[in-house]
Coordinates of C-alpha atoms in Angstrom, one line a residue:
Chain A
M1 CA 65.6 77.6 80.7
K2 CA 69.1 77.5 79.7
K3 CA 70.6 74.2 78.4
A4 CA 74.0 72.6 78.3
L5 CA 75.6 70.1 75.9
T6 CA 77.4 68.0 78.4
L7 CA 80.2 65.5 77.7
D8 CA 81.8 63.0 80.0
I9 CA 85.3 61.9 78.9
G10 CA 86.9 58.8 80.4
G11 CA 89.8 56.6 79.4
T12 CA 87.5 54.0 77.6
K13 CA 84.1 55.9 76.9
I14 CA 83.0 59.3 76.0
Y15 CA 79.2 60.1 76.6
N16 CA 77.2 63.2 75.7
T17 CA 73.7 64.5 76.2
I18 CA 71.9 67.8 77.0
I19 CA 70.8 68.9 80.5
N20 CA 68.8 71.9 81.7
E21 CA 69.1 74.1 84.7
K22 CA 67.2 71.8 86.9
G23 CA 70.0 69.0 86.2
E24 CA 67.4 67.1 84.1
I25 CA 68.7 64.9 81.3
I26 CA 66.6 66.4 78.2
S27 CA 68.1 64.3 75.3
T28 CA 69.3 60.9 74.4
I29 CA 72.5 59.7 76.2
E30 CA 75.0 58.8 73.4
K31 CA 78.1 56.6 73.9
H32 CA 81.4 56.5 71.9
S33 CA 84.6 54.5 72.5
T34 CA 87.4 56.9 73.5
P35 CA 89.7 57.1 70.5
K36 CA 93.4 56.2 71.1
T37 CA 94.8 59.3 69.6
F38 CA 94.5 63.0 70.5
E39 CA 93.1 63.7 66.9
G40 CA 90.7 60.9 67.3
I41 CA 89.3 62.4 70.6
K42 CA 89.1 66.0 69.0
S43 CA 87.0 64.5 66.0
V44 CA 84.5 63.0 68.3
F45 CA 84.2 66.2 70.2
Q46 CA 83.8 68.1 67.1
E47 CA 81.0 65.9 65.6
I48 CA 79.0 66.0 68.9
I49 CA 79.4 69.7 69.1
A50 CA 78.6 70.2 65.5
K51 CA 75.5 68.3 66.0
Y52 CA 74.1 70.0 69.1
E53 CA 75.7 73.4 69.7
D54 CA 72.8 75.4 68.1
E55 CA 70.5 73.9 70.6
V56 CA 72.3 74.7 73.8
D57 CA 73.8 77.9 75.5
I58 CA 77.2 76.4 76.7
I59 CA 79.3 73.3 76.1
A60 CA 80.3 71.5 79.5
F61 CA 83.1 68.8 79.7
S62 CA 83.2 66.5 82.7
T63 CA 86.8 65.1 82.1
C64 CA 89.4 62.9 83.6
G65 CA 92.3 64.9 85.0
A66 CA 92.7 67.9 87.1
V67 CA 91.3 71.1 85.5
N68 CA 92.6 74.8 86.1
K69 CA 90.6 77.4 87.9
T70 CA 89.4 79.2 84.9
N71 CA 88.0 75.9 83.6
D72 CA 89.5 75.7 80.2
K73 CA 92.5 73.7 80.5
I74 CA 93.6 70.2 81.9
L75 CA 96.6 70.2 84.3
G76 CA 99.2 67.6 83.9
S77 CA 98.7 64.0 83.1
T78 CA 95.4 62.1 83.1
G79 CA 96.1 58.4 83.3
N80 CA 94.9 56.1 80.6
I81 CA 93.8 58.2 77.8
A82 CA 95.7 59.5 74.7
K83 CA 99.0 61.3 75.9
G84 CA 98.3 64.5 74.1
Y85 CA 94.8 64.8 75.4
P86 CA 95.7 67.3 78.2
N87 CA 96.8 69.8 75.6
M88 CA 93.2 70.0 74.2
D89 CA 92.3 73.6 73.5
F90 CA 88.6 73.1 74.6
K91 CA 87.5 76.7 74.1
S92 CA 88.4 76.4 70.3
L93 CA 86.0 73.6 69.9
S94 CA 82.8 75.6 69.7
K95 CA 81.4 79.0 68.8
K96 CA 79.4 78.8 72.1
P97 CA 81.1 79.1 75.5
V98 CA 83.1 76.1 76.8
F99 CA 83.4 74.9 80.3
V100 CA 85.7 72.0 81.6
E101 CA 85.8 70.5 85.0
N102 CA 87.3 67.4 86.5
D103 CA 84.7 64.4 86.5
A104 CA 84.8 63.8 90.3
N105 CA 84.2 67.5 91.0
C106 CA 81.4 67.5 88.5
A107 CA 79.8 64.5 90.1
A108 CA 80.4 66.1 93.7
W109 CA 78.5 69.1 92.2
A110 CA 75.6 67.1 91.0
E111 CA 75.2 65.4 94.5
H112 CA 75.2 69.0 95.9
I113 CA 72.5 70.4 93.7
I114 CA 70.3 67.4 93.1
G115 CA 71.6 64.5 95.1
A116 CA 72.8 63.3 98.4
S117 CA 74.6 66.5 99.6
K118 CA 71.6 68.9 98.7
N119 CA 71.2 71.5 101.2
K120 CA 74.4 70.7 102.8
A121 CA 77.2 73.4 102.8
Y122 CA 80.1 71.1 103.6
S123 CA 80.6 67.9 101.8
V124 CA 83.3 65.5 100.7
M125 CA 82.6 63.0 97.8
L126 CA 84.6 59.8 97.2
T127 CA 84.2 58.1 94.0
L128 CA 85.2 54.6 94.6
G129 CA 85.9 52.9 91.2
T130 CA 88.9 51.4 89.7
G131 CA 90.6 54.4 91.3
V132 CA 89.4 56.9 93.9
G133 CA 88.1 60.4 92.8
G134 CA 87.5 63.2 95.2
G135 CA 85.3 66.2 95.2
I136 CA 85.2 68.6 97.9
I137 CA 82.4 71.3 98.5
L138 CA 83.0 74.1 101.1
D139 CA 80.4 76.6 102.0
N140 CA 78.4 75.6 99.0
K141 CA 81.2 76.2 96.8
L142 CA 83.6 73.6 94.8
Y143 CA 86.9 73.6 96.3
K144 CA 89.7 73.9 93.8
G145 CA 92.9 74.9 95.8
K146 CA 95.5 77.2 94.4
S147 CA 95.8 75.5 90.9
G148 CA 92.5 73.8 90.5
A149 CA 93.9 70.3 91.3
A150 CA 92.7 70.0 95.0
G151 CA 90.7 67.0 96.2
E152 CA 93.2 64.3 95.1
M153 CA 92.6 61.4 97.7
H154 CA 96.3 60.5 97.8
F155 CA 96.9 60.8 101.5
K156 CA 99.1 57.9 103.0
M157 CA 97.5 55.0 105.1
T158 CA 100.8 53.5 106.1
R159 CA 104.1 54.7 107.4
E160 CA 106.1 52.5 105.1
N161 CA 105.7 51.5 101.4
E162 CA 103.7 48.4 101.5
R163 CA 101.9 49.1 98.4
N164 CA 102.5 51.3 95.3
C165 CA 99.9 53.7 94.0
T166 CA 99.0 54.7 90.5
C167 CA 100.1 58.3 91.3
G168 CA 103.8 57.3 91.4
S169 CA 103.8 57.4 95.2
W170 CA 102.9 54.6 97.7
G171 CA 100.4 53.9 100.5
C172 CA 97.8 56.2 99.4
F173 CA 94.0 56.0 100.3
E174 CA 93.3 55.3 96.6
A175 CA 95.6 52.3 96.7
Y176 CA 93.4 50.7 99.4
A177 CA 90.0 52.1 99.0
S178 CA 89.6 51.6 95.3
G179 CA 88.4 48.6 93.5
T180 CA 92.0 48.0 92.5
G181 CA 92.8 48.3 96.2
L182 CA 90.2 45.7 97.1
K183 CA 91.6 43.3 94.6
K184 CA 95.1 43.7 96.0
T185 CA 93.9 43.3 99.7
A186 CA 92.1 40.1 98.5
E187 CA 95.3 38.9 96.8
E188 CA 97.2 39.4 100.1
L189 CA 94.7 38.0 102.3
S190 CA 93.8 34.9 100.1
K191 CA 97.4 34.4 98.7
N192 CA 95.7 34.0 95.3
S193 CA 96.8 36.4 92.6
E194 CA 93.7 35.4 90.5
I195 CA 91.1 36.5 92.9
T196 CA 88.7 39.1 91.6
T197 CA 86.6 41.9 93.2
Y198 CA 83.7 39.9 92.0
D199 CA 84.7 36.8 94.1
V200 CA 85.0 38.9 97.0
I201 CA 81.5 40.5 96.5
D202 CA 79.8 37.2 95.7
G203 CA 81.6 35.5 98.6
L204 CA 80.2 38.3 100.9
K205 CA 76.8 37.8 99.7
N206 CA 77.1 34.1 100.4
K207 CA 78.5 34.8 103.8
D208 CA 82.1 33.2 102.9
Q209 CA 84.3 33.8 106.0
L210 CA 87.5 34.8 104.0
M211 CA 85.6 36.8 101.6
T212 CA 83.9 38.6 104.5
K213 CA 87.2 39.2 106.2
I214 CA 88.7 40.6 103.1
F215 CA 85.7 43.0 102.4
N216 CA 85.8 44.2 106.1
R217 CA 89.4 45.0 105.7
W218 CA 88.6 47.1 102.6
Q219 CA 85.7 48.7 104.3
E220 CA 88.1 49.5 107.4
D221 CA 90.4 51.3 105.0
I222 CA 87.7 53.3 103.8
L223 CA 86.5 54.2 107.3
N224 CA 90.1 55.2 108.3
G225 CA 90.1 57.6 105.4
I226 CA 86.7 59.1 106.2
I227 CA 87.7 59.4 109.9
G228 CA 90.8 61.7 108.8
L229 CA 88.7 63.7 106.1
S230 CA 86.0 64.3 108.7
N231 CA 88.6 65.5 111.3
I232 CA 90.1 67.8 108.7
F233 CA 87.0 69.2 107.0
D234 CA 84.2 69.0 109.7
P235 CA 81.8 68.1 106.7
D236 CA 77.9 67.9 107.0
V237 CA 78.1 64.6 105.0
V238 CA 80.6 62.3 103.2
V239 CA 79.1 61.0 100.0
L240 CA 80.3 57.8 98.5
S241 CA 79.8 57.1 94.7
G242 CA 81.2 55.0 92.0
S243 CA 80.8 51.3 91.1
M244 CA 82.3 50.1 94.4
A245 CA 80.1 52.3 96.7
E246 CA 77.0 50.1 96.4
F247 CA 78.5 47.4 98.5
V248 CA 79.5 49.7 101.4
D249 CA 77.5 49.8 104.6
T250 CA 77.0 53.5 105.2
D251 CA 75.1 53.1 108.6
Y252 CA 78.0 51.2 109.9
L253 CA 80.5 53.8 108.6
T254 CA 78.4 56.7 110.0
K255 CA 78.4 55.0 113.5
R256 CA 82.0 54.3 113.5
V257 CA 83.2 57.6 112.1
N258 CA 81.1 59.5 114.7
E259 CA 82.8 57.1 117.4
E260 CA 86.3 58.2 116.3
I261 CA 86.3 61.9 115.3
V262 CA 87.0 64.9 117.5
T263 CA 84.9 67.3 115.3
S264 CA 80.9 67.5 115.2
P265 CA 79.0 64.5 114.0
T266 CA 78.8 63.8 110.3
K267 CA 77.1 61.3 108.0
V268 CA 78.4 58.8 105.4
V269 CA 75.7 58.4 102.7
K270 CA 75.6 56.9 99.0
A271 CA 75.3 59.0 96.1
E272 CA 71.9 59.8 94.6
A273 CA 72.5 61.7 91.4
G274 CA 72.8 58.5 89.2
N275 CA 75.2 57.0 86.8
Y276 CA 75.5 60.3 84.7
S277 CA 76.2 62.6 87.7
G278 CA 79.4 63.7 86.0
M279 CA 77.6 65.0 82.9
I280 CA 74.8 66.6 85.1
G281 CA 77.4 68.4 87.4
A282 CA 79.4 69.7 84.5
G283 CA 76.2 71.1 83.1
L284 CA 75.0 72.6 86.2
L285 CA 78.3 74.1 86.8
A286 CA 78.7 75.4 83.3
L287 CA 75.2 76.9 83.6
G288 CA 76.2 78.6 86.8
V289 CA 73.4 76.7 88.9
V290 CA 74.3 77.1 92.6
E291 CA 72.3 76.1 95.8
Chain B
M1 CA 94.3 102.7 114.9
K2 CA 92.2 100.1 116.6
K3 CA 93.4 97.9 119.4
A4 CA 92.6 94.6 120.9
L5 CA 93.3 93.3 124.3
T6 CA 94.4 89.9 123.5
L7 CA 94.7 86.7 125.8
D8 CA 96.2 83.3 125.0
I9 CA 94.7 80.4 127.2
G10 CA 96.6 77.2 127.4
G11 CA 96.5 74.4 130.0
T12 CA 99.5 75.8 132.0
K13 CA 99.8 79.4 131.2
I14 CA 97.6 82.5 130.3
Y15 CA 99.2 85.4 128.5
N16 CA 97.9 88.8 127.8
T17 CA 98.9 91.9 125.9
I18 CA 97.5 94.6 123.5
I19 CA 97.9 94.6 119.8
N20 CA 97.0 97.1 117.1
E21 CA 95.8 96.6 113.6
K22 CA 99.3 96.0 112.2
G23 CA 99.7 93.1 114.4
E24 CA 102.1 95.0 116.5
I25 CA 102.4 94.3 120.3
I26 CA 102.0 97.6 121.8
S27 CA 102.0 96.7 125.6
T28 CA 103.8 94.5 128.1
I29 CA 103.2 90.7 127.7
E30 CA 101.9 89.4 131.1
K31 CA 102.0 85.8 132.2
H32 CA 99.8 83.9 134.6
S33 CA 99.7 80.3 135.8
T34 CA 96.3 78.8 134.5
P35 CA 94.3 78.2 137.6
K36 CA 93.1 74.6 138.1
T37 CA 89.3 75.6 138.4
F38 CA 86.8 77.3 136.3
E39 CA 86.3 80.1 138.8
G40 CA 89.9 80.5 139.1
I41 CA 90.4 80.9 135.3
K42 CA 87.3 83.4 135.2
S43 CA 89.0 85.5 137.9
V44 CA 92.1 85.9 136.0
F45 CA 90.1 86.9 133.0
Q46 CA 88.2 89.4 135.0
E47 CA 91.3 91.0 136.4
I48 CA 93.1 91.3 133.0
I49 CA 89.9 92.7 131.4
A50 CA 89.2 95.2 134.1
K51 CA 92.7 96.5 134.0
Y52 CA 92.7 97.0 130.2
E53 CA 89.4 97.0 128.5
D54 CA 89.0 101.0 128.7
E55 CA 92.0 101.0 126.5
V56 CA 90.9 98.9 123.7
D57 CA 88.1 98.2 121.2
I58 CA 87.6 94.5 121.6
I59 CA 88.6 91.6 123.7
A60 CA 90.2 88.6 121.8
F61 CA 90.9 85.1 123.2
S62 CA 93.3 82.6 121.6
T63 CA 92.3 79.5 123.4
C64 CA 92.9 75.7 123.5
G65 CA 89.8 73.8 122.2
A66 CA 87.7 74.1 119.2
V67 CA 85.6 77.3 119.0
N68 CA 82.1 77.8 117.2
K69 CA 81.5 79.7 114.0
T70 CA 80.2 82.8 115.9
N71 CA 83.3 82.9 117.9
D72 CA 81.8 83.0 121.3
K73 CA 81.7 79.5 122.7
I74 CA 84.1 76.5 122.9
L75 CA 82.8 73.3 121.5
G76 CA 83.4 70.1 123.6
S77 CA 86.5 69.3 125.8
T78 CA 89.9 70.9 125.7
G79 CA 92.5 68.5 127.1
N80 CA 94.4 69.5 130.0
I81 CA 92.5 72.6 131.5
A82 CA 89.7 72.7 134.2
K83 CA 86.8 70.6 133.0
G84 CA 84.3 73.3 133.3
Y85 CA 86.3 75.8 131.1
P86 CA 84.5 75.0 127.8
N87 CA 81.3 76.5 129.5
M88 CA 82.8 79.9 129.9
D89 CA 80.5 82.7 128.8
F90 CA 83.1 84.9 127.2
K91 CA 80.7 87.5 126.1
S92 CA 79.6 88.4 129.6
L93 CA 83.3 89.2 130.7
S94 CA 83.5 92.5 129.2
K95 CA 81.4 95.5 128.3
K96 CA 83.3 95.7 125.1
P97 CA 82.8 93.2 122.3
V98 CA 84.5 89.8 122.7
F99 CA 86.0 87.5 120.2
V100 CA 87.2 83.8 120.7
E101 CA 89.1 81.6 118.3
N102 CA 91.1 78.4 118.6
D103 CA 94.7 78.9 119.3
A104 CA 96.1 77.2 116.2
N105 CA 93.6 79.0 114.0
C106 CA 94.9 82.2 115.5
A107 CA 98.5 81.4 115.0
A108 CA 97.6 80.4 111.2
W109 CA 96.1 83.7 110.8
A110 CA 98.9 85.8 112.3
E111 CA 101.2 83.8 109.7
H112 CA 98.8 84.9 106.9
I113 CA 98.6 88.4 107.9
I114 CA 102.3 89.2 109.1
G115 CA 104.2 85.9 108.8
A116 CA 105.3 83.0 106.6
S117 CA 102.0 82.7 104.6
K118 CA 101.5 86.4 103.8
N119 CA 100.3 87.1 100.5
K120 CA 99.4 83.5 100.0
A121 CA 95.7 82.7 99.6
Y122 CA 96.0 78.9 100.4
S123 CA 97.9 77.6 103.4
V124 CA 97.9 74.9 106.0
M125 CA 99.6 75.5 109.2
L126 CA 100.8 72.7 111.5
T127 CA 101.9 73.5 115.1
L128 CA 104.3 70.8 116.3
G129 CA 104.5 71.0 120.0
T130 CA 103.4 68.5 122.7
G131 CA 100.5 67.8 120.4
V132 CA 99.7 69.0 116.8
G133 CA 97.5 72.0 116.1
G134 CA 96.1 72.6 112.7
G135 CA 95.0 75.9 111.1
I136 CA 93.9 76.1 107.3
I137 CA 93.5 79.1 105.3
L138 CA 91.6 78.9 102.0
D139 CA 91.1 81.6 99.6
N140 CA 92.4 84.0 102.2
K141 CA 89.7 83.0 104.7
L142 CA 90.1 80.8 108.0
Y143 CA 88.4 77.6 107.2
K144 CA 86.1 76.4 110.1
G145 CA 83.8 73.7 108.6
K146 CA 80.2 73.1 109.5
S147 CA 80.7 73.8 113.3
G148 CA 83.8 75.6 113.7
A149 CA 86.0 72.5 114.6
A150 CA 87.7 71.8 111.4
G151 CA 91.5 71.5 110.9
E152 CA 92.0 68.8 113.5
M153 CA 95.1 66.9 112.3
H154 CA 93.9 63.5 113.5
F155 CA 94.1 61.5 110.2
K156 CA 95.5 58.0 110.4
M157 CA 99.1 57.0 109.5
T158 CA 98.7 53.3 109.9
R159 CA 95.9 50.8 108.9
E160 CA 96.0 49.1 112.4
N161 CA 96.2 50.4 115.9
E162 CA 100.0 50.7 116.6
R163 CA 99.7 53.8 118.7
N164 CA 97.0 55.4 120.8
C165 CA 96.3 58.9 120.2
T166 CA 95.2 61.6 123.0
C167 CA 92.0 62.1 120.9
G168 CA 90.7 58.5 122.0
S169 CA 91.2 57.1 118.5
W170 CA 94.6 55.7 117.3
G171 CA 97.3 56.1 114.6
C172 CA 96.7 59.7 114.2
F173 CA 99.2 62.1 112.6
E174 CA 99.3 63.9 115.9
A175 CA 100.4 60.7 117.5
Y176 CA 103.4 60.5 115.3
A177 CA 104.4 64.1 114.4
S178 CA 104.0 65.6 117.9
G179 CA 107.0 66.0 120.3
T180 CA 105.1 63.2 122.3
G181 CA 105.1 61.3 118.8
L182 CA 108.7 61.7 118.6
K183 CA 109.4 60.6 122.3
K184 CA 107.3 57.4 121.5
T185 CA 109.1 56.8 118.2
A186 CA 112.4 57.3 120.1
E187 CA 111.3 54.7 122.8
E188 CA 110.3 52.2 120.0
L189 CA 113.5 52.4 118.1
S190 CA 115.9 52.7 121.1
K191 CA 114.1 50.2 123.3
N192 CA 114.6 52.8 126.0
S193 CA 111.4 54.1 127.8
E194 CA 113.6 56.8 129.5
I195 CA 114.6 58.6 126.4
T196 CA 113.6 62.1 125.8
T197 CA 113.2 64.3 122.9
Y198 CA 116.1 66.4 124.1
D199 CA 118.2 63.3 123.9
V200 CA 117.2 62.8 120.2
I201 CA 117.9 66.6 119.3
D202 CA 121.1 66.6 121.2
G203 CA 122.1 63.2 119.5
L204 CA 121.0 64.7 116.1
K205 CA 123.5 67.7 116.6
N206 CA 126.3 65.3 117.5
K207 CA 125.7 63.1 114.6
D208 CA 124.8 60.0 116.7
Q209 CA 123.6 57.4 114.3
L210 CA 120.6 56.1 116.4
M211 CA 119.3 59.5 117.3
T212 CA 119.6 60.7 113.7
K213 CA 117.7 57.6 112.6
I214 CA 114.9 58.3 115.2
F215 CA 114.7 62.0 114.2
N216 CA 114.6 61.1 110.4
R217 CA 111.7 58.6 111.1
W218 CA 109.9 61.3 112.8
Q219 CA 110.6 63.8 110.1
E220 CA 109.2 61.1 107.5
D221 CA 106.1 60.9 109.4
I222 CA 105.7 64.8 109.2
L223 CA 106.6 64.5 105.4
N224 CA 103.9 61.7 104.9
G225 CA 101.2 63.9 106.5
I226 CA 102.2 67.0 104.5
I227 CA 102.0 65.0 101.3
G228 CA 98.5 64.1 102.0
L229 CA 97.5 67.5 103.1
S230 CA 99.1 68.9 99.9
N231 CA 97.1 66.6 97.7
I232 CA 93.9 67.2 99.4
F233 CA 94.4 71.1 99.7
D234 CA 96.7 72.1 96.9
P235 CA 97.9 74.8 99.2
D236 CA 100.6 77.7 98.3
V237 CA 102.4 76.9 101.4
V238 CA 102.6 74.5 104.6
V239 CA 103.8 76.5 107.5
L240 CA 105.3 74.5 110.5
S241 CA 105.2 76.3 113.9
G242 CA 105.6 75.2 117.5
S243 CA 108.5 74.3 119.6
M244 CA 109.4 71.2 117.5
A245 CA 109.3 73.0 114.2
E246 CA 112.7 74.5 114.6
F247 CA 114.5 71.1 114.2
V248 CA 112.8 70.3 111.0
D249 CA 114.5 70.6 107.6
T250 CA 112.0 72.5 105.5
D251 CA 114.2 72.5 102.3
Y252 CA 114.3 68.8 102.5
L253 CA 110.5 68.5 103.1
T254 CA 109.7 70.9 100.1
K255 CA 111.9 68.9 97.8
R256 CA 110.4 65.6 99.0
V257 CA 106.7 66.7 99.1
N258 CA 107.0 68.2 95.5
E259 CA 108.4 64.8 94.3
E260 CA 105.4 63.0 95.8
I261 CA 102.4 65.0 95.1
V262 CA 100.0 65.0 92.0
T263 CA 98.8 68.5 92.8
S264 CA 100.9 71.7 91.9
P265 CA 104.1 72.5 93.6
T266 CA 103.9 73.8 97.2
K267 CA 106.4 75.0 99.9
V268 CA 107.2 73.9 103.4
V269 CA 108.3 76.7 105.5
K270 CA 108.9 77.7 109.1
A271 CA 106.4 80.1 111.1
E272 CA 107.7 83.6 111.2
A273 CA 105.2 85.5 113.3
G274 CA 106.8 84.6 116.6
N275 CA 106.1 83.1 119.9
Y276 CA 103.0 85.1 120.5
S277 CA 101.4 84.4 117.2
G278 CA 98.3 83.1 118.8
M279 CA 97.7 86.4 120.6
I280 CA 98.5 88.5 117.5
G281 CA 96.2 86.2 115.3
A282 CA 93.4 86.5 117.7
G283 CA 93.8 90.4 117.9
L284 CA 94.1 90.4 114.0
L285 CA 90.8 88.4 113.7
A286 CA 89.0 90.2 116.4
L287 CA 89.9 93.6 114.6
G288 CA 88.8 92.1 111.3
V289 CA 92.1 92.6 109.7
V290 CA 92.1 90.8 106.4
E291 CA 94.7 90.5 103.5

């Protein structure tokens, strides 16, 4: 069975392991702090690759940032990582083939092959974390758009600028549905700038009235976004992943979405491919594993 | 060259003509009022088909309502047309093959083959009329979703219900970007419930301050929707068609969209396939004409 050395690159951590064509993790998961410079990041990549490349058939990167359609270059900027990072020449890092894909797209592919959207031809995955990532699978293929950058969940939730977004625009789904969005909503509704998402989740568990109201407002924003995506894509399933997804009531969302959409019934479910779905999906994509 | 008898079915009018594989209209365009009953509509279909079916290879319907993926049945309700119409057994109407597709999808395909999105693999078409229709072309194929109903432009523009939508939900793009939406915006900003879209367009031409403000608010709503669709789909082009599209400033929209999106640059353009693009697109799809 073929194997991939797979790396996940985020703004704070770099992970690596080896996976096989079944999407099974077959090696230790190693963790590194993301260096602050391009050269530092490149050194970490080189060390990992030197250590494992002889054992595998291909090197797979699950990375922050949009990736082009030939899966070898990052497009544009990538948030809180060294500025020069998008210029990384991934192909030159190994004598083995190298494959690069956006982390949310990788996670969506892992769900499609071994997780919550298995055997579903049409799915939309939303990664609810500090920001919101998106991965779209249409007719059993990862949707990349004309440049590779498709699936950015920056569609507006308001007609006027009531909240800036990290993307440089305003009012985006990400600005409301992310963990950062929950904190902002909490600040607005509690009039307390010190409030945290932990306060909201704790309060929700303890049936605190204000915290429940804040949480429900956040969940309604997620609902509103899913309604639009369901009318646009008519998906079999909408998968919620990421650190914030565990708090969401997917049965409630499924019921409400199906009450509001004009397309055919869909389901909202939680991700099942685990915390390392980015690495698993990158490996599966790199190894050409399709459903 | 193969030919299709092609019919366009709307709530008020039914049109028919014959087109060839180049998308050329090669017969008179006939027009009928849409009967109020299922039987009435069926009779009109039967008359048209009896008259022309021997001259053509296939019968193509461009219809209001979502159509299934085997292109032979309407899914669910279809607005202001006889209630039983979605139950029409299209295949039984002719001894020749019969093909059915949603009118906005047909119009989008006409733009793709002979119009404004020709030679573009990824496009989103928005039909701005009384309502808003949507047609999505991805990788040179019409996108239908899991059931056939995809491409419904009912994504929310507001977090709270500030305006009901014809779809039964509220706050949808259609409720703001349509002609009906323009009238509603005009009513709100002018505090005059008698105001019409003609008043707004006339006022815009005469540089009336209030009418210009109303028009610009409507155009910003269209802009906001296109920004979201561009971030989601990363399309080559967004095509605006329909009776309301002629008033829109596509150069301005192109500039503004590209200032706001995180995906790669796109273009907003007006449709070019003409008033009968629904019939042309249905015929081209039925004849299997691809780019």
